[in-house]
């Protein structure tokens, strides 16, 4: 399976600040995804990030709040901007690697964010 | 809109017991369904992927089934072990080539020694 790392693994941030989360994959992948898992809730897709194009955001998520970069096929960042306590969540990076196992999605360890 | 429900939300069993976790989805036009486990403080680990044309998949002590007509999938765990304790999530992908997975809230499994 694809090996995915995320930085930071956890952080505590103040209201109004921004945090950038990094996602690194051990191989080149076409599609990368960013999810949010709020306490007691299921995973919700924030956006899909393809290299060389603008990220595609799901309903309820906007680029100004969650800007995403995808500079190459192994790396992506998600920024949580102007944070509020409601942004406290686990943020997960995911990839789909058709060369390894068709249509299986692999996930990083997640970034636990607490906003005070 | 696809919705995925998992029942029960939590389950506690003694070691060695066989158990079934349930997942139901509202839209039968499902492309595939994937089962994951999530350990505390860690990401998701893919367990099994079932295509819409398949009825079940097996990996070791795990067996997952898919019944599109009834909108249900089950994950069967044989001879449960304390190491199986985790939250199990199912996620469905709709037909039409959408890459979006729709997740259930998960079942938190505790296997007691």
CSV table of C-alpha atoms in Angstrom, one decimal:
chain,number,residue,atom,x,y,z
A,1,UNK,CA,0.0,0.0,0.0
A,2,UNK,CA,1.0,3.6,-0.4
A,3,UNK,CA,2.8,5.1,2.6
A,4,UNK,CA,1.5,8.5,3.5
A,5,UNK,CA,2.9,10.9,6.2
A,6,UNK,CA,1.4,14.1,7.5
A,7,UNK,CA,2.9,17.0,9.4
A,8,UNK,CA,2.2,18.1,12.0
A,9,UNK,CA,0.6,15.1,13.7
A,10,UNK,CA,-1.2,17.4,16.1
A,11,UNK,CA,-1.4,21.0,17.0
A,12,UNK,CA,-3.1,23.5,19.4
A,13,UNK,CA,-3.8,26.8,17.8
A,14,UNK,CA,-5.3,30.1,18.7
A,15,UNK,CA,-8.5,31.4,17.2
A,16,UNK,CA,-7.9,33.6,14.1
A,17,UNK,CA,-4.6,32.0,13.1
A,18,UNK,CA,-3.9,29.6,10.2
A,19,UNK,CA,-2.3,26.2,10.1
A,20,UNK,CA,-0.8,24.5,7.1
A,21,UNK,CA,-0.9,20.7,7.0
A,22,UNK,CA,1.6,18.8,4.8
A,23,UNK,CA,1.0,15.4,3.2
A,24,UNK,CA,3.8,13.4,1.6
A,25,UNK,CA,3.3,10.2,-0.3
A,26,UNK,CA,6.1,7.6,-1.0
A,27,UNK,CA,5.1,7.3,-4.7
A,28,UNK,CA,3.6,9.4,-7.4
A,29,UNK,CA,-0.2,9.5,-7.4
A,30,UNK,CA,-2.7,11.3,-9.5
A,31,UNK,CA,-5.4,11.9,-7.0
A,32,UNK,CA,-5.1,13.2,-3.5
A,33,UNK,CA,-7.9,14.0,-1.2
A,34,UNK,CA,-8.4,15.9,2.0
A,35,UNK,CA,-10.9,14.8,4.6
A,36,UNK,CA,-12.1,16.2,7.9
A,37,UNK,CA,-13.3,14.0,10.8
A,38,UNK,CA,-15.0,16.0,13.5
A,39,UNK,CA,-15.5,14.5,17.0
A,40,UNK,CA,-18.0,11.7,16.9
A,41,UNK,CA,-18.7,12.2,13.2
A,42,UNK,CA,-17.8,10.3,10.0
A,43,UNK,CA,-15.2,11.5,7.5
A,44,UNK,CA,-16.2,14.3,5.2
A,45,UNK,CA,-14.5,15.1,2.0
A,46,UNK,CA,-13.2,18.6,1.9
A,47,UNK,CA,-11.6,18.7,-1.6
A,48,UNK,CA,-9.9,16.7,-4.3
A,49,UNK,CA,-6.4,17.9,-5.3
A,50,UNK,CA,-5.0,16.9,-8.7
A,51,UNK,CA,-1.5,18.0,-9.7
A,52,UNK,CA,-1.6,20.8,-12.3
A,53,UNK,CA,-5.1,21.9,-11.7
A,54,UNK,CA,-7.2,23.8,-9.2
A,55,UNK,CA,-8.6,21.7,-6.3
A,56,UNK,CA,-12.2,20.7,-6.5
A,57,UNK,CA,-14.1,21.6,-3.3
A,58,UNK,CA,-17.2,19.8,-1.9
A,59,UNK,CA,-20.3,21.6,-0.9
A,60,UNK,CA,-19.8,23.6,2.3
A,61,UNK,CA,-16.1,24.0,1.8
A,62,UNK,CA,-14.5,27.0,0.1
A,63,UNK,CA,-11.0,27.8,-1.2
A,64,UNK,CA,-10.6,31.0,1.0
A,65,UNK,CA,-11.1,28.9,4.1
A,66,UNK,CA,-9.2,25.7,3.0
A,67,UNK,CA,-6.6,26.7,0.4
A,68,UNK,CA,-4.8,23.6,-1.1
A,69,UNK,CA,-1.6,23.3,-3.0
A,70,UNK,CA,-0.5,20.3,-5.1
A,71,UNK,CA,2.9,21.2,-6.5
A,72,UNK,CA,3.9,17.7,-7.6
A,73,UNK,CA,2.7,14.1,-7.7
A,74,UNK,CA,3.9,13.2,-4.2
A,75,UNK,CA,3.0,16.2,-2.1
A,76,UNK,CA,0.1,18.4,-1.1
A,77,UNK,CA,-0.8,21.0,1.6
A,78,UNK,CA,-4.1,22.0,3.2
A,79,UNK,CA,-4.3,25.3,5.1
A,80,UNK,CA,-7.0,25.9,7.6
A,81,UNK,CA,-7.4,29.7,7.6
A,82,UNK,CA,-8.7,32.1,10.2
A,83,UNK,CA,-9.5,29.2,12.6
A,84,UNK,CA,-12.3,29.0,15.0
A,85,UNK,CA,-13.1,26.3,17.7
A,86,UNK,CA,-15.4,24.7,15.2
A,87,UNK,CA,-12.4,23.8,13.1
A,88,UNK,CA,-11.1,21.5,15.8
A,89,UNK,CA,-11.0,18.1,14.0
A,90,UNK,CA,-8.8,15.5,12.6
A,91,UNK,CA,-7.7,16.3,9.1
A,92,UNK,CA,-6.7,13.3,6.9
A,93,UNK,CA,-4.9,13.1,3.6
A,94,UNK,CA,-5.8,10.3,1.3
A,95,UNK,CA,-4.6,9.0,-2.1
A,96,UNK,CA,-5.9,6.6,-4.7
A,97,UNK,CA,-3.2,4.5,-6.3
A,98,UNK,CA,-4.6,2.5,-9.2
A,99,UNK,CA,-1.2,1.0,-9.9
A,100,UNK,CA,-1.1,-0.8,-6.6
A,101,UNK,CA,-4.7,-1.8,-6.0
A,102,UNK,CA,-7.4,-0.4,-8.2
A,103,UNK,CA,-9.7,2.1,-6.6
A,104,UNK,CA,-8.5,1.4,-3.0
A,105,UNK,CA,-7.9,4.6,-1.1
A,106,UNK,CA,-5.1,4.9,1.4
A,107,UNK,CA,-5.0,7.3,4.3
A,108,UNK,CA,-2.4,9.2,6.2
A,109,UNK,CA,-2.2,9.1,10.0
A,110,UNK,CA,-4.1,12.4,10.3
A,111,UNK,CA,-3.5,15.7,11.9
A,112,UNK,CA,-5.3,16.4,15.2
A,113,UNK,CA,-6.2,20.1,15.5
A,114,UNK,CA,-7.5,21.8,18.5
A,115,UNK,CA,-8.5,25.5,18.2
A,116,UNK,CA,-8.8,27.4,21.4
B,1,UNK,CA,-27.7,11.8,-1.9
B,2,UNK,CA,-25.9,8.7,-0.7
B,3,UNK,CA,-26.0,8.1,3.1
B,4,UNK,CA,-24.2,5.4,4.9
B,5,UNK,CA,-25.3,4.1,8.3
B,6,UNK,CA,-23.4,1.7,10.6
B,7,UNK,CA,-25.1,-0.2,13.4
B,8,UNK,CA,-24.2,-0.7,16.2
B,9,UNK,CA,-22.2,2.4,17.1
B,10,UNK,CA,-20.3,0.3,19.6
B,11,UNK,CA,-19.8,-3.4,20.3
B,12,UNK,CA,-18.0,-5.2,23.1
B,13,UNK,CA,-17.4,-8.9,22.8
B,14,UNK,CA,-15.3,-11.6,24.5
B,15,UNK,CA,-12.2,-12.9,22.8
B,16,UNK,CA,-12.8,-15.7,20.4
B,17,UNK,CA,-16.3,-14.7,19.4
B,18,UNK,CA,-17.4,-14.4,15.8
B,19,UNK,CA,-19.1,-11.1,15.1
B,20,UNK,CA,-20.8,-9.2,12.3
B,21,UNK,CA,-20.7,-5.4,11.7
B,22,UNK,CA,-23.4,-3.9,9.6
B,23,UNK,CA,-23.4,-1.1,7.0
B,24,UNK,CA,-26.4,0.2,5.1
B,25,UNK,CA,-26.5,2.6,2.2
B,26,UNK,CA,-29.4,4.5,0.7
B,27,UNK,CA,-28.4,4.6,-3.0
B,28,UNK,CA,-28.2,1.1,-4.6
B,29,UNK,CA,-26.3,2.6,-7.5
B,30,UNK,CA,-23.1,1.9,-5.7
B,31,UNK,CA,-19.8,1.4,-7.6
B,32,UNK,CA,-17.9,-0.2,-4.8
B,33,UNK,CA,-17.7,-0.4,-1.0
B,34,UNK,CA,-14.7,-0.3,1.2
B,35,UNK,CA,-14.1,-1.3,4.8
B,36,UNK,CA,-11.5,0.4,6.9
B,37,UNK,CA,-10.3,0.2,10.5
B,38,UNK,CA,-9.2,3.2,12.5
B,39,UNK,CA,-7.0,2.8,15.5
B,40,UNK,CA,-6.8,5.7,18.1
B,41,UNK,CA,-4.4,8.4,17.0
B,42,UNK,CA,-3.9,6.7,13.6
B,43,UNK,CA,-5.2,7.0,10.1
B,44,UNK,CA,-7.4,4.6,8.3
B,45,UNK,CA,-6.2,1.1,7.2
B,46,UNK,CA,-8.0,-0.4,4.2
B,47,UNK,CA,-9.3,-3.9,4.9
B,48,UNK,CA,-11.4,-5.0,2.0
B,49,UNK,CA,-12.8,-3.5,-1.2
B,50,UNK,CA,-15.9,-5.0,-2.8
B,51,UNK,CA,-16.8,-4.0,-6.4
B,52,UNK,CA,-20.5,-3.7,-7.3
B,53,UNK,CA,-20.2,-6.9,-9.4
B,54,UNK,CA,-18.9,-8.9,-6.4
B,55,UNK,CA,-20.9,-10.4,-3.6
B,56,UNK,CA,-18.0,-10.9,-1.1
B,57,UNK,CA,-14.4,-10.5,-0.4
B,58,UNK,CA,-12.2,-12.4,2.1
B,59,UNK,CA,-8.9,-11.6,3.8
B,60,UNK,CA,-7.8,-13.9,6.5
B,61,UNK,CA,-10.3,-13.8,9.3
B,62,UNK,CA,-12.3,-11.1,7.6
B,63,UNK,CA,-15.2,-11.5,5.2
B,64,UNK,CA,-17.1,-8.7,3.7
B,65,UNK,CA,-20.3,-9.1,1.7
B,66,UNK,CA,-22.3,-6.7,-0.4
B,67,UNK,CA,-26.0,-6.9,-1.3
B,68,UNK,CA,-26.9,-4.0,-3.6
B,69,UNK,CA,-30.6,-4.8,-3.7
B,70,UNK,CA,-31.0,-4.5,0.0
B,71,UNK,CA,-28.5,-1.7,0.4
B,72,UNK,CA,-26.4,-3.6,2.9
B,73,UNK,CA,-22.9,-4.7,3.5
B,74,UNK,CA,-21.6,-6.8,6.4
B,75,UNK,CA,-18.1,-7.3,7.8
B,76,UNK,CA,-17.7,-10.7,9.5
B,77,UNK,CA,-14.8,-11.2,11.9
B,78,UNK,CA,-14.0,-14.7,12.9
B,79,UNK,CA,-12.4,-15.7,16.1
B,80,UNK,CA,-12.0,-12.2,17.3
B,81,UNK,CA,-8.8,-11.1,19.1
B,82,UNK,CA,-8.0,-8.1,21.4
B,83,UNK,CA,-5.9,-6.8,18.5
B,84,UNK,CA,-9.1,-6.4,16.5
B,85,UNK,CA,-10.2,-3.6,18.9
B,86,UNK,CA,-10.6,-0.5,16.7
B,87,UNK,CA,-13.3,1.5,15.0
B,88,UNK,CA,-14.5,0.0,11.7
B,89,UNK,CA,-15.7,2.3,9.0
B,90,UNK,CA,-17.5,1.5,5.8
B,91,UNK,CA,-17.5,3.8,2.8
B,92,UNK,CA,-19.4,3.6,-0.4
B,93,UNK,CA,-18.5,5.1,-3.8
B,94,UNK,CA,-21.3,5.9,-6.2
B,95,UNK,CA,-21.5,4.8,-9.8
B,96,UNK,CA,-20.6,7.2,-12.5
B,97,UNK,CA,-16.9,7.3,-11.9
B,98,UNK,CA,-17.1,9.7,-8.9
B,99,UNK,CA,-14.1,9.4,-6.7
B,100,UNK,CA,-15.9,10.5,-3.7
B,101,UNK,CA,-16.3,8.1,-0.8
B,102,UNK,CA,-19.2,8.5,1.5
B,103,UNK,CA,-18.4,7.2,5.0
B,104,UNK,CA,-20.5,5.9,7.9
B,105,UNK,CA,-19.8,7.0,11.4
B,106,UNK,CA,-18.2,3.7,12.3
B,107,UNK,CA,-18.6,0.9,14.8
B,108,UNK,CA,-16.3,0.9,17.8
B,109,UNK,CA,-15.3,-2.6,18.5
B,110,UNK,CA,-13.8,-3.8,21.8
B,111,UNK,CA,-12.6,-7.4,22.1
B,112,UNK,CA,-12.0,-8.3,25.8
B,113,UNK,CA,-9.4,-10.8,26.7
